[in-house]
Amino acid sequence: HISAGLLPLVSPATPRHLPLSASTPGTTLSLLPIDCFSGGSQLYDTPGVHLHHRMSARLLPAELAMTMPRGRMRPYTPREAAAEGTSFFWGGLARIDVVSAPPALRLTFCTGGSRLRLHECPTAEAAEAHAARAGIEWTPPQDAASAAELGELQLVRTARLRLTPCEQAADLAISGLGWVSVGCLPTLQQGALEATLAVWVPRGVEVF
């Protein structure tokens, strides 16, 4: 087997003899020579580094497949404004709270996982909603048992951002999952425009 990350590089060079690929980290366990050059040289796939702070390190293989890139990335921006007091969930894996924000705030969710759905609810109900739906209606995790194994989401980062109309203020990246682009629409509101967002993830996953 070869890792899915290297497959796009190898495929054009070996169109008739494609290696098996796997999305699970740790598939490559030793040096793997690949004959893909006409001159007799070889390309070597080597074991990757296991990064414990990535979301992928906490997921089961079937769950990981749901978060892996499949085709072109299609960022998603909710049609309605990201209103203050709203929480967004990426499946049951991550939660983004809009603690405070002007009506012009816009959030764009960027991930390669086409099977990863976005859900929202009032922040006051977020903890209860996650406990009831993660692994059942909100997937991944794949089932209630896996959700219990991941545990409650932890508040990892609170970002206080100054907004400028028609510009992106920041990207909040959840390691191994994707990122949220924070922007601001044109507005007639006077004075400083500021937003505060809180990001919750499983224990051990980092947010940048």
Short mmCIF file of C-alpha atoms in Angstrom, two decimals:
data_model
loop_
_atom_site.label_atom_id
_atom_site.label_comp_id
_atom_site.label_asym_id
_atom_site.label_seq_id
_atom_site.Cartn_x
_atom_site.Cartn_y
_atom_site.Cartn_z
CA HIS A 1 0.00 0.00 0.00
CA ILE A 2 0.97 3.62 -0.57
CA SER A 3 -0.43 6.63 1.26
CA ALA A 4 -3.21 8.56 -0.47
CA GLY A 5 -1.16 11.75 -0.19
CA LEU A 6 1.53 10.43 -2.52
CA LEU A 7 -0.83 8.78 -5.00
CA PRO A 8 -1.52 11.92 -7.11
CA LEU A 9 2.24 12.33 -7.63
CA VAL A 10 2.81 8.69 -8.53
CA SER A 11 -0.28 8.10 -10.71
CA PRO A 12 0.83 10.12 -13.78
CA ALA A 13 4.20 8.36 -13.74
CA THR A 14 2.77 4.84 -13.40
CA PRO A 15 -0.56 4.89 -15.27
CA ARG A 16 -0.62 1.13 -15.90
CA HIS A 17 0.62 -0.13 -12.56
CA LEU A 18 -1.00 1.97 -9.87
CA PRO A 19 -0.22 0.91 -6.29
CA LEU A 20 -3.00 0.35 -3.79
CA SER A 21 -3.69 3.45 -1.74
CA ALA A 22 -5.06 3.94 1.74
CA SER A 23 -6.28 7.06 3.54
CA THR A 24 -5.27 5.76 6.97
CA PRO A 25 -2.11 7.37 8.42
CA GLY A 26 0.66 4.90 9.08
CA THR A 27 -0.01 2.79 5.97
CA THR A 28 3.60 3.08 4.83
CA LEU A 29 5.63 1.16 7.39
CA SER A 30 9.02 1.00 5.67
CA LEU A 31 10.87 2.25 2.59
CA LEU A 32 8.73 1.49 -0.47
CA PRO A 33 10.55 1.64 -3.84
CA ILE A 34 8.42 2.72 -6.80
CA ASP A 35 9.63 2.13 -10.37
CA CYS A 36 8.31 5.21 -12.12
CA PHE A 37 11.29 6.54 -14.13
CA SER A 38 12.34 5.32 -17.56
CA GLY A 39 16.03 5.65 -16.72
CA GLY A 40 15.92 2.97 -14.04
CA SER A 41 15.85 5.32 -11.04
CA GLN A 42 13.36 4.75 -8.25
CA LEU A 43 11.13 6.95 -6.14
CA TYR A 44 10.88 5.96 -2.46
CA ASP A 45 7.85 6.40 -0.26
CA THR A 46 8.84 6.64 3.40
CA PRO A 47 6.82 6.39 6.63
CA GLY A 48 5.22 9.68 7.57
CA VAL A 49 5.42 11.39 10.92
CA HIS A 50 2.50 10.71 13.25
CA LEU A 51 1.27 14.06 14.53
CA HIS A 52 -0.74 13.60 17.70
CA HIS A 53 -2.25 17.09 17.53
CA ARG A 54 -4.05 16.45 14.23
CA MET A 55 -7.72 15.49 14.11
CA SER A 56 -6.77 12.49 11.97
CA ALA A 57 -4.88 10.99 14.91
CA ARG A 58 -8.17 10.76 16.86
CA LEU A 59 -10.34 9.22 14.14
CA LEU A 60 -11.15 5.66 13.13
CA PRO A 61 -10.34 4.67 9.49
CA ALA A 62 -13.98 4.99 8.36
CA GLU A 63 -14.24 8.41 10.01
CA LEU A 64 -10.97 9.54 8.51
CA ALA A 65 -12.25 8.67 5.04
CA MET A 66 -15.15 11.08 5.58
CA THR A 67 -12.76 13.97 6.26
CA MET A 68 -10.21 13.28 3.50
CA PRO A 69 -10.18 15.46 0.35
CA ARG A 70 -12.22 14.10 -2.55
CA GLY A 71 -11.90 16.27 -5.63
CA ARG A 72 -11.89 20.05 -5.65
CA MET A 73 -12.39 21.83 -2.35
CA ARG A 74 -15.70 23.69 -2.19
CA PRO A 75 -15.78 26.24 0.62
CA TYR A 76 -19.20 26.80 2.16
CA THR A 77 -20.56 30.13 3.40
CA PRO A 78 -23.94 29.98 5.17
CA ARG A 79 -26.55 32.16 3.47
CA GLU A 80 -27.67 33.70 6.73
CA ALA A 81 -25.40 35.96 8.75
CA ALA A 82 -23.28 34.30 11.43
CA ALA A 83 -25.33 35.78 14.21
CA GLU A 84 -24.08 36.38 17.71
CA GLY A 85 -25.09 33.50 19.97
CA THR A 86 -24.93 30.86 17.20
CA SER A 87 -22.78 27.73 17.24
CA PHE A 88 -21.65 25.85 14.13
CA PHE A 89 -20.67 22.17 14.19
CA TRP A 90 -18.53 20.36 11.62
CA GLY A 91 -20.15 16.95 11.90
CA GLY A 92 -19.66 16.09 15.55
CA LEU A 93 -15.94 16.90 15.50
CA ALA A 94 -15.64 20.65 15.98
CA ARG A 95 -17.71 23.54 17.25
CA ILE A 96 -17.33 27.25 16.44
CA ASP A 97 -19.23 29.73 18.63
CA VAL A 98 -20.01 33.26 17.52
CA VAL A 99 -19.60 34.90 20.91
CA SER A 100 -19.95 38.47 19.65
CA ALA A 101 -20.08 39.92 16.17
CA PRO A 102 -21.61 42.62 13.97
CA PRO A 103 -24.31 41.62 11.45
CA ALA A 104 -21.76 41.98 8.64
CA LEU A 105 -19.68 39.02 9.88
CA ARG A 106 -19.34 36.16 7.41
CA LEU A 107 -17.77 32.77 8.05
CA THR A 108 -16.58 30.47 5.27
CA PHE A 109 -15.92 26.82 6.13
CA CYS A 110 -13.13 25.17 4.14
CA THR A 111 -12.49 21.42 4.17
CA GLY A 112 -11.79 18.72 1.62
CA GLY A 113 -14.20 16.31 3.26
CA SER A 114 -17.26 16.40 0.98
CA ARG A 115 -19.17 14.15 3.41
CA LEU A 116 -18.59 16.49 6.35
CA ARG A 117 -21.79 18.44 7.00
CA LEU A 118 -22.26 21.75 8.80
CA HIS A 119 -24.92 22.08 11.50
CA GLU A 120 -25.93 25.03 13.65
CA CYS A 121 -27.86 25.71 16.82
CA PRO A 122 -28.08 28.37 19.55
CA THR A 123 -24.91 28.45 21.65
CA ALA A 124 -27.01 28.10 24.81
CA GLU A 125 -28.06 24.64 23.54
CA ALA A 126 -24.74 23.62 21.95
CA ALA A 127 -23.38 21.30 24.64
CA GLU A 128 -26.68 19.46 25.01
CA ALA A 129 -27.14 19.20 21.23
CA HIS A 130 -23.66 17.76 20.74
CA ALA A 131 -24.17 15.17 23.48
CA ALA A 132 -27.44 14.05 21.91
CA ARG A 133 -26.53 14.09 18.21
CA ALA A 134 -22.78 13.44 17.81
CA GLY A 135 -22.31 10.02 16.21
CA ILE A 136 -26.05 9.75 15.47
CA GLU A 137 -27.24 12.68 13.34
CA TRP A 138 -23.92 14.53 13.29
CA THR A 139 -21.19 12.39 11.75
CA PRO A 140 -18.31 11.73 12.00
CA PRO A 141 -17.87 10.23 14.62
CA GLN A 142 -19.44 7.15 13.07
CA ASP A 143 -21.56 6.12 16.04
CA ALA A 144 -22.41 6.96 19.62
CA ALA A 145 -19.66 4.70 20.99
CA SER A 146 -17.00 6.49 18.94
CA ALA A 147 -18.40 9.87 20.04
CA ALA A 148 -18.12 8.77 23.66
CA GLU A 149 -14.51 7.68 23.04
CA LEU A 150 -13.64 11.11 21.61
CA GLY A 151 -15.22 12.72 24.66
CA GLU A 152 -16.70 16.17 25.16
CA LEU A 153 -15.38 18.97 22.99
CA GLN A 154 -12.86 21.23 24.72
CA LEU A 155 -12.57 25.00 24.36
CA VAL A 156 -9.13 25.39 22.78
CA ARG A 157 -9.07 28.89 21.35
CA THR A 158 -10.93 32.16 21.77
CA ALA A 159 -10.13 34.57 18.93
CA ARG A 160 -10.83 38.28 19.22
CA LEU A 161 -10.62 39.81 15.77
CA ARG A 162 -10.83 43.33 14.34
CA LEU A 163 -12.88 43.32 11.14
CA THR A 164 -12.50 45.46 8.03
CA PRO A 165 -15.32 45.60 5.45
CA CYS A 166 -14.63 43.60 2.27
CA GLU A 167 -11.54 41.94 3.77
CA GLN A 168 -10.73 38.64 5.41
CA ALA A 169 -9.69 39.10 9.03
CA ALA A 170 -8.20 35.69 9.80
CA ASP A 171 -8.26 31.95 9.21
CA LEU A 172 -8.91 29.68 12.18
CA ALA A 173 -7.34 26.32 11.33
CA ILE A 174 -8.32 23.08 13.03
CA SER A 175 -5.37 20.76 12.63
CA GLY A 176 -6.16 17.86 10.31
CA LEU A 177 -9.72 18.99 9.52
CA GLY A 178 -9.91 22.36 7.78
CA TRP A 179 -10.20 26.05 8.52
CA VAL A 180 -12.77 28.80 8.99
CA SER A 181 -12.17 32.01 7.07
CA VAL A 182 -13.46 35.07 8.94
CA GLY A 183 -14.56 38.01 6.83
CA CYS A 184 -16.75 41.07 6.81
CA LEU A 185 -19.30 42.35 4.27
CA PRO A 186 -19.73 46.03 3.39
CA THR A 187 -21.57 47.80 6.21
CA LEU A 188 -22.81 51.24 7.23
CA GLN A 189 -22.10 50.51 10.87
CA GLN A 190 -19.90 53.15 12.43
CA GLY A 191 -16.99 52.60 14.79
CA ALA A 192 -14.74 49.61 15.34
CA LEU A 193 -15.93 46.27 14.01
CA GLU A 194 -14.90 43.37 16.19
CA ALA A 195 -15.82 39.71 16.53
CA THR A 196 -15.09 37.06 19.13
CA LEU A 197 -15.15 33.39 18.14
CA ALA A 198 -14.61 30.32 20.31
CA VAL A 199 -13.35 27.02 18.84
CA TRP A 200 -14.03 23.66 20.51
CA VAL A 201 -12.41 20.37 19.44
CA PRO A 202 -11.65 16.94 20.96
CA ARG A 203 -8.94 16.87 23.63
CA GLY A 204 -5.44 16.99 22.12
CA VAL A 205 -6.38 18.55 18.76
CA GLU A 206 -4.76 21.92 18.13
CA VAL A 207 -6.28 25.07 16.65
CA PHE A 208 -4.09 27.66 14.94
#
